Amino acid sequence: MALVAGVDSSTQSCKVVLRDAGTGRLVRSGRASHPDGTEVHPSAWWDALQVALEDAGGLADVSAISVGGQQHGMVCLDESGEVVRPALLWNDTRSAKAAADLVLELGAQAWADAVGSVPVASFTITKLRWLAEHEPDSVARTAAVCLPHDWLSWKLSGSTDLADLATDRSDASGTGYFDGHTNTYRTDLLVRALGKEVRLPRVAGPAERIGQHGSLLLGPGAGDNAAGALGVQTGDDVLVSLGTSGVACARSSVQAADPSGLVAGFSDATGAFLPLVCTLNAARVLDATARLLGVSLADLSALALSAEAGAAGLSLVPYLEGERTPNLPDATGALHGLTLSNATQANVARAAVEGMLCGLAAGLDALVAQGVSVSAVRLIGGAAQSEAVRRIAPTVFGVPVTVPEPGEYVADGAARQAAWVLAGSDEAPAWELGEAAHFEGAATPGLRARYAVAAGKHLSVPR
Ligand SMILES: Nc1ncnc2c1ncn2[C@@H]1O[C@H](COP(=O)(O)OP(=O)(O)O)[C@@H](O)[C@H]1O
Ligand SMILES: O=C(CO)[C@@H](O)[C@H](O)COP(=O)(O)O
């Protein structure tokens, strides 16, 4: 029995799964936390990976490993491979003005045509423009730019040579300087943002071996959402992930080019595309609401389910970290529709779940506008563990929702990729998935319209 390992180095934590390469059976797993904040030194990810690997019993008996990681984070390396400054993460909105400037310079349609997406503050390219404008010394020291998963793969390879940096299409497509049609970098766009050329990771094929450390083969890895789609074996279903970010995406044979900027035209981890909508506010909206109410997440779920659908007219606008879709980096959250009679813990809990899901429902609408058919949703990510989220989701999305057996689907997708690399086959191995739970429910009348009015009245406060 050969073992493969998959890593999910996500915003809040690092998770590792070790699976049987042939059957996909889970053999061991481990995890470790990441520090809070939107600016994190990559060494914290490496330290967390070591702890998670140790927790999972180590790699001594593992044949291949792949890393999935949070997308977009800007990792700058100097000529000797040292990190120049802490990485700016996908949810760091300081580059919002840089994003707006870049869009103004070329026009939204030109960006969508060139790289599949209109840049927002999350994208690496806007962080590079921010760096050029605010930290010229850091720019002068930067010899290479890569992404969180690229950096971790490179560290795992044991190399310190920048020439050995490698990435995959899915993560490259989130930079804002990668053309998914030709699978080549648009270095002209990178130079436009940063003001100089730098070394970029080689873009490996979906099942290409990018290195070897002793007998351990290294797969190309992927952005976390592409890895999640590979792990849950979505086929043509729409995937909604409720982690730190809220994501709605679907596999496609064509790259999206949405000039409205709502849908990002990313690539997937199999050689196809992954049109994707991402919000900044998902699981942590529930964390914050539970904190506000002084209850546990389990109690929050029970409270939400004890309230009537629609929370008796309360709407929670969940822009607690600003928002990315819609592009409102300075927006703040709000509770609308409070009255003496509806001011209960149960209604606030319900409004938090419904508000978070309404943000994702708008994302599903944007996918539909790009030609994606949404007849059912598969739900993953930390907040999919909430019974309230599972049961309320169909009443907000208006379609049935399937929740796969609880698991770490991003890490699983990375492990499946590692098994693919090991097998050298044309396609990723098909692994048995566990029992899924199915949820249905009629759409709550008027809920989304009322949310849309409330969301339109958000307050923007520059931070
Ligand atoms: N039962 C639950 N109910 C609601 N939220 C949950 C539950 N279990 C975990 N979460 C939340 O899920 C989030 C972590 O999810 P995860 O998908 O691992 O995030 P990320 O990949 O962004 O690091 C945390 O904010 C955590 O509080
Ligand atoms: O920015 C995006 C997608 O474009 C996010 O989905 C990040 O990739 C972070 O993912 P999580 O840590 O929330 O899973």
Coordinates of C-alpha atoms and ligand atoms in Angstrom, one line a residue:
M1 CA 0.0 0.0 0.0
A2 CA 1.5 3.3 -1.1
L3 CA 0.7 6.4 1.0
V4 CA 0.2 9.9 -0.3
A5 CA -0.1 13.2 1.6
G6 CA -2.2 16.3 1.0
V7 CA -1.7 19.6 2.7
D8 CA -4.2 22.5 3.0
S9 CA -2.3 25.5 4.1
S10 CA -5.3 27.8 4.5
T11 CA -6.0 31.1 6.1
Q12 CA -6.6 29.9 9.6
S13 CA -4.8 26.6 9.8
C14 CA -2.7 23.9 8.2
K15 CA -4.3 20.5 7.7
V16 CA -2.6 17.3 6.5
V17 CA -4.2 14.1 5.4
L18 CA -2.4 10.8 4.6
R19 CA -4.3 8.5 2.3
D20 CA -3.9 5.2 0.6
A21 CA -3.0 6.1 -3.0
G22 CA -5.1 3.4 -4.5
T23 CA -8.3 3.6 -2.5
G24 CA -8.2 7.0 -1.0
R25 CA -8.7 5.5 2.5
L26 CA -7.8 8.0 5.3
V27 CA -4.8 6.6 7.2
R28 CA -3.7 9.5 9.4
S29 CA -4.2 13.3 9.7
G30 CA -2.9 16.3 11.5
R31 CA -3.4 20.0 11.9
A32 CA -1.9 23.2 13.4
S33 CA -3.1 26.8 13.7
H34 CA -1.9 29.8 11.7
P35 CA -1.5 33.2 13.3
D36 CA -4.3 35.7 12.9
G37 CA -4.0 38.7 10.7
T38 CA -3.8 39.6 7.0
E39 CA 0.0 40.0 7.0
V40 CA 1.9 36.8 7.9
H41 CA 5.5 35.8 7.7
P42 CA 5.7 32.6 5.5
S43 CA 7.9 31.0 8.2
A44 CA 4.7 30.7 10.3
W45 CA 3.2 28.5 7.6
W46 CA 6.3 26.3 7.5
D47 CA 6.3 25.9 11.3
A48 CA 2.6 25.0 11.2
L49 CA 3.2 22.5 8.5
Q50 CA 6.0 20.8 10.6
V51 CA 3.6 20.6 13.5
A52 CA 0.7 19.3 11.4
L53 CA 3.0 16.7 9.7
E54 CA 4.3 15.5 13.1
D55 CA 0.6 15.3 14.3
A56 CA 0.0 13.1 11.2
G57 CA 2.8 10.8 12.1
G58 CA 5.4 12.2 9.7
L59 CA 6.3 11.5 6.1
A60 CA 8.7 8.6 6.5
D61 CA 6.3 6.1 4.9
V62 CA 4.8 8.5 2.3
S63 CA 5.5 8.2 -1.4
A64 CA 4.2 11.6 -2.7
I65 CA 2.9 14.9 -1.4
S66 CA 1.1 17.9 -2.8
V67 CA 0.3 21.2 -1.2
G68 CA -3.0 23.2 -1.6
G69 CA -2.9 26.7 -0.2
Q70 CA -4.8 29.9 0.3
Q71 CA -4.7 31.8 -3.0
H72 CA -3.1 35.1 -4.0
G73 CA -0.8 35.8 -1.0
M74 CA 2.3 37.8 -2.1
V75 CA 5.5 36.1 -1.1
C76 CA 8.6 38.1 -2.1
L77 CA 12.0 36.4 -2.1
D78 CA 15.5 37.9 -2.4
E79 CA 18.3 36.5 -4.6
S80 CA 19.4 34.1 -1.9
G81 CA 15.8 32.8 -1.4
E82 CA 15.2 34.7 1.9
V83 CA 11.7 36.2 2.5
V84 CA 11.8 39.9 1.9
R85 CA 8.8 40.9 4.0
P86 CA 5.8 39.2 5.6
A87 CA 3.3 38.0 3.0
L88 CA 0.2 40.1 2.3
L89 CA -2.7 37.7 2.2
W90 CA -5.8 37.5 -0.1
N91 CA -7.9 39.2 2.6
D92 CA -5.6 42.2 3.1
T93 CA -7.4 45.1 1.5
R94 CA -4.7 47.7 1.7
S95 CA -4.1 47.4 -2.1
A96 CA -7.7 48.4 -2.9
K97 CA -6.6 51.7 -4.4
A98 CA -3.8 50.0 -6.4
A99 CA -6.5 47.6 -7.8
A100 CA -8.7 50.5 -8.8
D101 CA -5.8 52.3 -10.5
L102 CA -4.8 49.2 -12.4
V103 CA -8.4 48.8 -13.6
L104 CA -8.5 52.4 -14.6
E105 CA -5.3 52.2 -16.6
L106 CA -6.3 49.3 -18.9
G107 CA -10.1 49.0 -18.5
A108 CA -12.1 46.2 -16.9
Q109 CA -12.8 44.4 -20.2
A110 CA -9.1 44.4 -21.2
W111 CA -8.1 42.8 -17.8
A112 CA -10.9 40.2 -18.2
D113 CA -9.7 39.4 -21.7
A114 CA -6.0 39.2 -20.7
V115 CA -6.1 37.2 -17.5
G116 CA -9.8 36.2 -17.1
S117 CA -10.4 38.5 -14.1
V118 CA -10.7 42.1 -13.2
P119 CA -8.2 42.7 -10.3
V120 CA -9.5 43.5 -6.8
A121 CA -7.4 44.0 -3.7
S122 CA -7.1 40.2 -3.2
F123 CA -5.1 39.6 -6.3
T124 CA -1.3 39.3 -6.1
I125 CA -0.8 41.9 -8.9
T126 CA -2.5 44.7 -6.8
K127 CA -0.3 43.8 -3.8
L128 CA 2.8 44.2 -6.1
R129 CA 1.6 47.7 -7.1
W130 CA 1.1 48.6 -3.5
L131 CA 4.6 47.4 -2.7
A132 CA 6.0 49.5 -5.6
E133 CA 4.2 52.6 -4.2
H134 CA 5.0 52.1 -0.5
E135 CA 8.1 50.0 -0.1
P136 CA 10.7 50.7 -2.8
D137 CA 13.4 49.1 -0.7
S138 CA 11.4 45.8 -0.6
V139 CA 11.0 46.0 -4.4
A140 CA 14.7 46.5 -4.8
R141 CA 15.4 43.4 -2.7
T142 CA 12.8 41.2 -4.5
A143 CA 14.2 38.8 -7.0
A144 CA 11.3 36.4 -7.2
V145 CA 7.6 36.5 -6.4
C146 CA 5.5 33.3 -5.6
L147 CA 2.4 32.2 -3.8
P148 CA 1.9 30.5 -0.4
H149 CA 1.6 27.0 -1.9
D150 CA 4.5 27.5 -4.3
W151 CA 6.7 28.6 -1.4
L152 CA 5.8 25.6 0.8
S153 CA 6.3 23.2 -2.1
W154 CA 9.8 24.7 -2.7
K155 CA 10.6 24.4 1.0
L156 CA 9.5 20.8 1.0
S157 CA 11.8 20.2 -2.0
G158 CA 14.8 21.3 0.1
S159 CA 16.0 23.6 -2.6
T160 CA 17.1 27.1 -2.0
D161 CA 17.5 27.8 -5.7
L162 CA 14.9 30.3 -7.1
A163 CA 15.1 28.4 -10.4
D164 CA 13.3 25.4 -8.7
L165 CA 10.2 27.4 -7.8
A166 CA 7.1 25.9 -9.3
T167 CA 3.4 26.5 -9.3
D168 CA 0.3 25.2 -11.1
R169 CA -2.3 26.8 -13.4
S170 CA -4.9 27.1 -10.7
D171 CA -2.9 29.2 -8.4
A172 CA -1.1 31.1 -11.2
S173 CA -4.5 32.2 -12.5
G174 CA -5.2 34.1 -9.3
T175 CA -2.1 36.3 -9.6
G176 CA -3.6 38.7 -12.2
Y177 CA -0.6 38.2 -14.5
F178 CA -1.3 34.7 -15.9
D179 CA -3.1 33.9 -19.2
G180 CA -5.0 30.7 -18.7
H181 CA -5.6 30.3 -22.5
T182 CA -1.9 30.2 -23.4
N183 CA -0.7 29.0 -19.9
T184 CA 1.9 31.8 -19.9
Y185 CA 2.7 34.7 -17.7
R186 CA 1.8 38.2 -18.8
T187 CA 5.1 39.7 -17.5
D188 CA 4.1 43.0 -19.1
L189 CA 1.3 43.3 -16.6
L190 CA 3.5 42.3 -13.7
V191 CA 6.1 44.9 -14.8
R192 CA 3.2 47.5 -15.0
A193 CA 2.4 46.8 -11.4
L194 CA 5.8 46.3 -9.8
G195 CA 8.0 48.4 -12.1
K196 CA 10.5 45.6 -12.8
E197 CA 10.8 42.0 -13.9
V198 CA 11.2 39.3 -11.3
R199 CA 11.6 35.5 -11.4
L200 CA 8.2 33.7 -11.3
P201 CA 7.6 30.0 -10.5
R202 CA 7.5 27.6 -13.5
V203 CA 3.9 26.6 -14.2
A204 CA 3.8 22.8 -14.0
G205 CA 1.1 20.5 -15.6
P206 CA -1.7 19.1 -13.5
A207 CA 0.0 15.9 -12.6
E208 CA 3.6 16.8 -13.2
R209 CA 6.3 15.9 -10.7
I210 CA 8.0 19.2 -9.6
G211 CA 10.6 17.8 -7.4
Q212 CA 11.8 14.9 -5.2
H213 CA 13.2 15.0 -1.7
G214 CA 14.8 11.6 -1.0
S215 CA 12.2 9.1 -2.2
L216 CA 9.3 11.6 -1.6
L217 CA 7.8 12.8 -4.9
L218 CA 6.4 16.4 -5.0
G219 CA 3.3 17.2 -6.9
P220 CA 2.6 20.7 -8.4
G221 CA -0.1 21.5 -5.7
A222 CA -2.9 23.9 -6.3
G223 CA -4.8 26.9 -5.1
D224 CA -7.1 25.8 -2.2
N225 CA -10.3 26.1 -4.2
A226 CA -9.1 24.1 -7.1
A227 CA -7.8 21.5 -4.7
G228 CA -11.2 21.5 -2.9
A229 CA -12.9 20.8 -6.3
L230 CA -10.5 17.9 -6.9
G231 CA -11.0 16.6 -3.4
V232 CA -14.8 16.6 -3.5
Q233 CA -14.8 15.3 -7.1
T234 CA -17.4 17.9 -8.0
G235 CA -17.7 16.9 -11.6
D236 CA -20.1 19.5 -13.0
D237 CA -21.7 20.4 -9.7
V238 CA -21.3 23.9 -8.2
L239 CA -19.2 23.9 -5.1
V240 CA -19.7 26.4 -2.3
S241 CA -17.0 26.6 0.4
L242 CA -17.6 28.4 3.7
G243 CA -14.2 28.8 5.2
T244 CA -12.6 32.2 6.1
S245 CA -13.6 33.1 2.5
G246 CA -17.0 32.2 1.0
V247 CA -16.5 30.7 -2.4
A248 CA -18.9 29.6 -5.2
C249 CA -17.2 27.9 -8.2
A250 CA -17.8 25.3 -10.9
R251 CA -15.6 23.4 -13.3
S252 CA -15.8 24.7 -16.9
S253 CA -14.2 24.1 -20.2
V254 CA -14.0 27.8 -20.9
Q255 CA -12.3 30.6 -19.1
A256 CA -14.6 33.3 -17.7
A257 CA -14.0 36.9 -18.8
D258 CA -16.5 38.9 -16.7
P259 CA -15.9 42.6 -17.0
S260 CA -18.1 43.3 -14.0
G261 CA -15.4 41.7 -11.9
L262 CA -17.9 39.5 -10.0
V263 CA -16.7 36.3 -11.4
A264 CA -13.0 35.5 -11.5
G265 CA -11.8 33.4 -14.5
F266 CA -9.5 31.1 -12.7
S267 CA -8.1 27.8 -13.9
D268 CA -8.7 24.5 -12.2
A269 CA -6.3 21.7 -11.1
T270 CA -7.1 19.3 -14.0
G271 CA -6.3 21.5 -17.1
A272 CA -9.8 23.1 -17.3
F273 CA -11.2 26.3 -15.8
L274 CA -12.9 27.3 -12.5
P275 CA -15.1 30.4 -12.7
L276 CA -15.2 31.5 -9.1
V277 CA -16.9 34.1 -6.9
C278 CA -15.2 34.9 -3.6
T279 CA -16.5 36.8 -0.6
L280 CA -14.3 38.0 2.3
N281 CA -17.0 37.1 4.9
A282 CA -18.1 33.6 5.6
A283 CA -17.3 31.3 8.6
R284 CA -15.9 34.2 10.7
V285 CA -19.3 36.0 10.5
L286 CA -20.7 33.1 12.5
D287 CA -17.6 33.2 14.8
A288 CA -18.2 37.0 15.4
T289 CA -22.0 36.6 15.9
A290 CA -21.4 33.8 18.5
R291 CA -18.9 36.0 20.3
L292 CA -21.4 38.9 20.2
L293 CA -24.2 36.7 21.6
G294 CA -21.8 35.1 24.1
V295 CA -22.7 31.6 22.9
S296 CA -20.9 28.6 21.4
L297 CA -21.1 27.8 17.6
A298 CA -23.3 24.8 18.5
D299 CA -25.6 27.1 20.5
L300 CA -25.6 29.7 17.6
S301 CA -26.8 27.0 15.3
A302 CA -29.6 25.9 17.7
L303 CA -30.6 29.5 18.1
A304 CA -30.7 30.2 14.4
L305 CA -32.9 27.1 13.8
S306 CA -35.2 28.1 16.6
A307 CA -36.1 31.4 14.8
E308 CA -38.5 31.6 11.9
A309 CA -37.2 31.8 8.4
G310 CA -36.4 35.4 7.5
A311 CA -35.5 36.3 11.2
A312 CA -38.7 38.3 11.6
G313 CA -37.4 41.0 9.3
L314 CA -33.8 41.3 10.6
S315 CA -31.1 41.4 7.9
L316 CA -27.4 41.1 8.8
V317 CA -25.1 42.6 6.2
P318 CA -21.9 40.5 6.8
Y319 CA -19.2 42.9 5.5
L320 CA -17.1 42.5 8.6
E321 CA -13.8 42.5 6.8
G322 CA -14.8 44.9 4.1
E323 CA -16.0 43.0 1.0
R324 CA -14.5 41.7 -2.2
T325 CA -17.7 40.6 -4.1
P326 CA -19.2 43.1 -4.4
N327 CA -16.0 45.1 -4.5
L328 CA -16.4 47.2 -1.3
P329 CA -13.1 47.0 0.5
D330 CA -14.0 49.7 3.1
A331 CA -17.6 48.5 3.8
T332 CA -18.6 47.5 7.3
G333 CA -21.3 45.1 8.6
A334 CA -24.7 46.1 9.9
L335 CA -27.9 44.8 11.3
H336 CA -31.0 46.2 9.6
G337 CA -34.7 46.0 10.5
L338 CA -34.4 45.9 14.3
T339 CA -37.7 46.4 16.2
L340 CA -38.7 45.9 19.8
S341 CA -40.4 42.6 18.9
N342 CA -37.7 41.0 16.7
A343 CA -34.7 41.9 18.9
T344 CA -33.9 38.4 20.1
Q345 CA -30.8 36.3 20.2
A346 CA -32.5 33.7 17.9
N347 CA -33.3 36.3 15.2
V348 CA -29.8 37.7 15.3
A349 CA -28.3 34.2 15.0
R350 CA -30.7 33.4 12.1
A351 CA -29.9 36.8 10.4
A352 CA -26.2 36.0 10.6
V353 CA -26.6 32.7 8.9
E354 CA -29.0 34.0 6.3
G355 CA -26.9 37.2 5.6
M356 CA -23.7 35.2 5.1
L357 CA -25.5 32.8 2.7
C358 CA -27.2 35.7 0.9
G359 CA -23.7 36.9 0.0
L360 CA -23.0 33.5 -1.6
A361 CA -26.4 33.4 -3.3
A362 CA -25.5 36.6 -5.1
G363 CA -22.3 34.8 -6.1
L364 CA -24.3 31.9 -7.6
D365 CA -26.4 34.4 -9.6
A366 CA -23.1 35.9 -11.0
L367 CA -22.0 32.4 -12.0
V368 CA -25.4 31.8 -13.7
A369 CA -24.9 35.1 -15.6
Q370 CA -21.6 33.7 -16.9
G371 CA -23.4 30.6 -18.3
V372 CA -22.9 28.2 -15.3
S373 CA -25.9 26.1 -14.6
V374 CA -26.8 25.9 -10.9
S375 CA -29.2 23.1 -10.2
A376 CA -27.6 21.9 -6.9
V377 CA -24.8 22.9 -4.6
R378 CA -22.2 20.9 -2.8
L379 CA -21.2 22.6 0.5
I380 CA -17.8 22.3 2.2
G381 CA -15.5 24.3 4.5
G382 CA -15.6 24.8 8.3
A383 CA -19.0 26.5 8.5
A384 CA -20.6 23.6 6.6
Q385 CA -20.3 21.7 9.9
S386 CA -23.1 24.0 11.3
E387 CA -26.5 22.3 11.2
A388 CA -28.1 25.7 10.8
V389 CA -26.0 26.5 7.8
R390 CA -26.8 23.1 6.2
R391 CA -30.5 23.4 6.7
I392 CA -30.9 27.1 5.9
A393 CA -28.7 27.0 2.8
P394 CA -31.3 25.6 0.4
T395 CA -33.8 28.2 1.6
V396 CA -31.4 31.0 0.6
F397 CA -29.9 29.4 -2.5
G398 CA -33.2 28.1 -3.8
V399 CA -31.6 24.8 -4.9
P400 CA -30.9 21.5 -3.0
V401 CA -27.7 21.3 -1.1
T402 CA -25.5 18.3 -0.6
V403 CA -22.9 18.2 2.2
P404 CA -20.2 15.5 1.8
E405 CA -19.1 13.6 4.8
P406 CA -17.2 16.0 7.1
G407 CA -13.6 16.1 6.0
E408 CA -10.7 18.2 4.8
Y409 CA -11.5 18.4 1.1
V410 CA -8.7 20.8 0.1
A411 CA -6.1 18.5 1.7
D412 CA -7.9 15.6 0.2
G413 CA -7.7 17.2 -3.3
A414 CA -4.0 17.7 -2.8
A415 CA -3.6 14.1 -1.7
R416 CA -5.6 12.9 -4.8
Q417 CA -3.2 15.0 -6.9
A418 CA -0.2 13.4 -5.2
A419 CA -1.7 9.9 -6.0
W420 CA -2.2 11.1 -9.6
V421 CA 1.5 12.1 -9.8
L422 CA 2.5 8.8 -8.3
A423 CA 0.4 6.8 -10.7
G424 CA 1.5 8.8 -13.8
S425 CA -2.0 8.1 -15.2
D426 CA -4.0 10.3 -17.6
E427 CA -6.6 11.2 -15.0
A428 CA -6.7 11.5 -11.2
P429 CA -7.6 8.3 -9.5
A430 CA -11.3 8.0 -8.6
W431 CA -11.6 7.6 -4.9
E432 CA -14.7 6.5 -3.0
L433 CA -16.3 9.4 -1.1
G434 CA -18.2 8.8 2.1
E435 CA -21.9 9.2 2.7
A436 CA -23.2 12.7 1.8
A437 CA -26.2 14.4 3.6
H438 CA -28.9 16.0 1.4
F439 CA -30.9 19.2 2.4
E440 CA -33.8 20.7 0.6
G441 CA -36.3 23.5 1.4
A442 CA -38.4 26.1 -0.3
A443 CA -36.7 29.5 -0.9
T444 CA -37.8 31.9 1.9
P445 CA -40.1 34.5 0.2
G446 CA -38.7 38.0 0.1
L447 CA -35.5 37.2 2.0
R448 CA -33.0 37.9 -0.7
A449 CA -34.8 41.1 -1.9
R450 CA -34.8 42.4 1.7
Y451 CA -31.1 41.5 2.1
A452 CA -30.3 43.3 -1.1
V453 CA -31.9 46.5 0.1
A454 CA -30.0 46.3 3.4
A455 CA -26.7 45.5 1.7
G456 CA -27.1 48.5 -0.5
K457 CA -27.2 50.7 2.6
H458 CA -23.9 49.5 4.1
L459 CA -21.6 52.1 5.7
S460 CA -18.1 52.4 4.2
V461 CA -15.3 53.4 6.6
P462 CA -11.8 53.6 5.3
R463 CA -9.5 51.6 7.6
Ligands
LIG1 N1 -19.7 23.7 13.7 C1 -19.3 24.9 13.2 N2 -20.2 25.9 13.0 C2 -19.8 27.1 12.4 N3 -18.5 27.4 12.1 C3 -17.6 26.4 12.2 C4 -17.9 25.1 12.8 N4 -16.8 24.4 12.8 C5 -15.8 25.2 12.3 N5 -16.3 26.4 12.0 C6 -15.6 27.6 11.4 O1 -14.9 27.3 10.3 C7 -13.8 28.1 10.1 C8 -12.6 27.3 9.6 O2 -12.9 26.7 8.4 P1 -11.9 26.3 7.3 O3 -12.6 25.8 6.1 O4 -10.9 25.4 8.0 O5 -11.2 27.8 7.1 P2 -9.9 28.2 6.2 O6 -9.8 27.1 5.2 O7 -10.3 29.5 5.7 O8 -8.8 28.2 7.2 C9 -13.5 28.8 11.5 O9 -13.9 30.1 11.4 C10 -14.4 28.0 12.4 O10 -14.9 28.7 13.5
LIG2 O1 -9.0 34.4 -2.2 C1 -9.6 33.3 -2.3 C2 -10.1 32.8 -3.6 O2 -9.9 33.7 -4.7 C3 -9.8 32.6 -1.0 O3 -10.7 31.5 -1.2 C4 -8.5 32.1 -0.5 O4 -8.0 31.1 -1.4 C5 -8.5 31.7 0.9 O5 -9.3 30.5 1.2 P1 -9.7 30.0 2.6 O6 -8.5 30.0 3.5 O7 -10.8 30.8 3.1 O8 -10.2 28.6 2.3

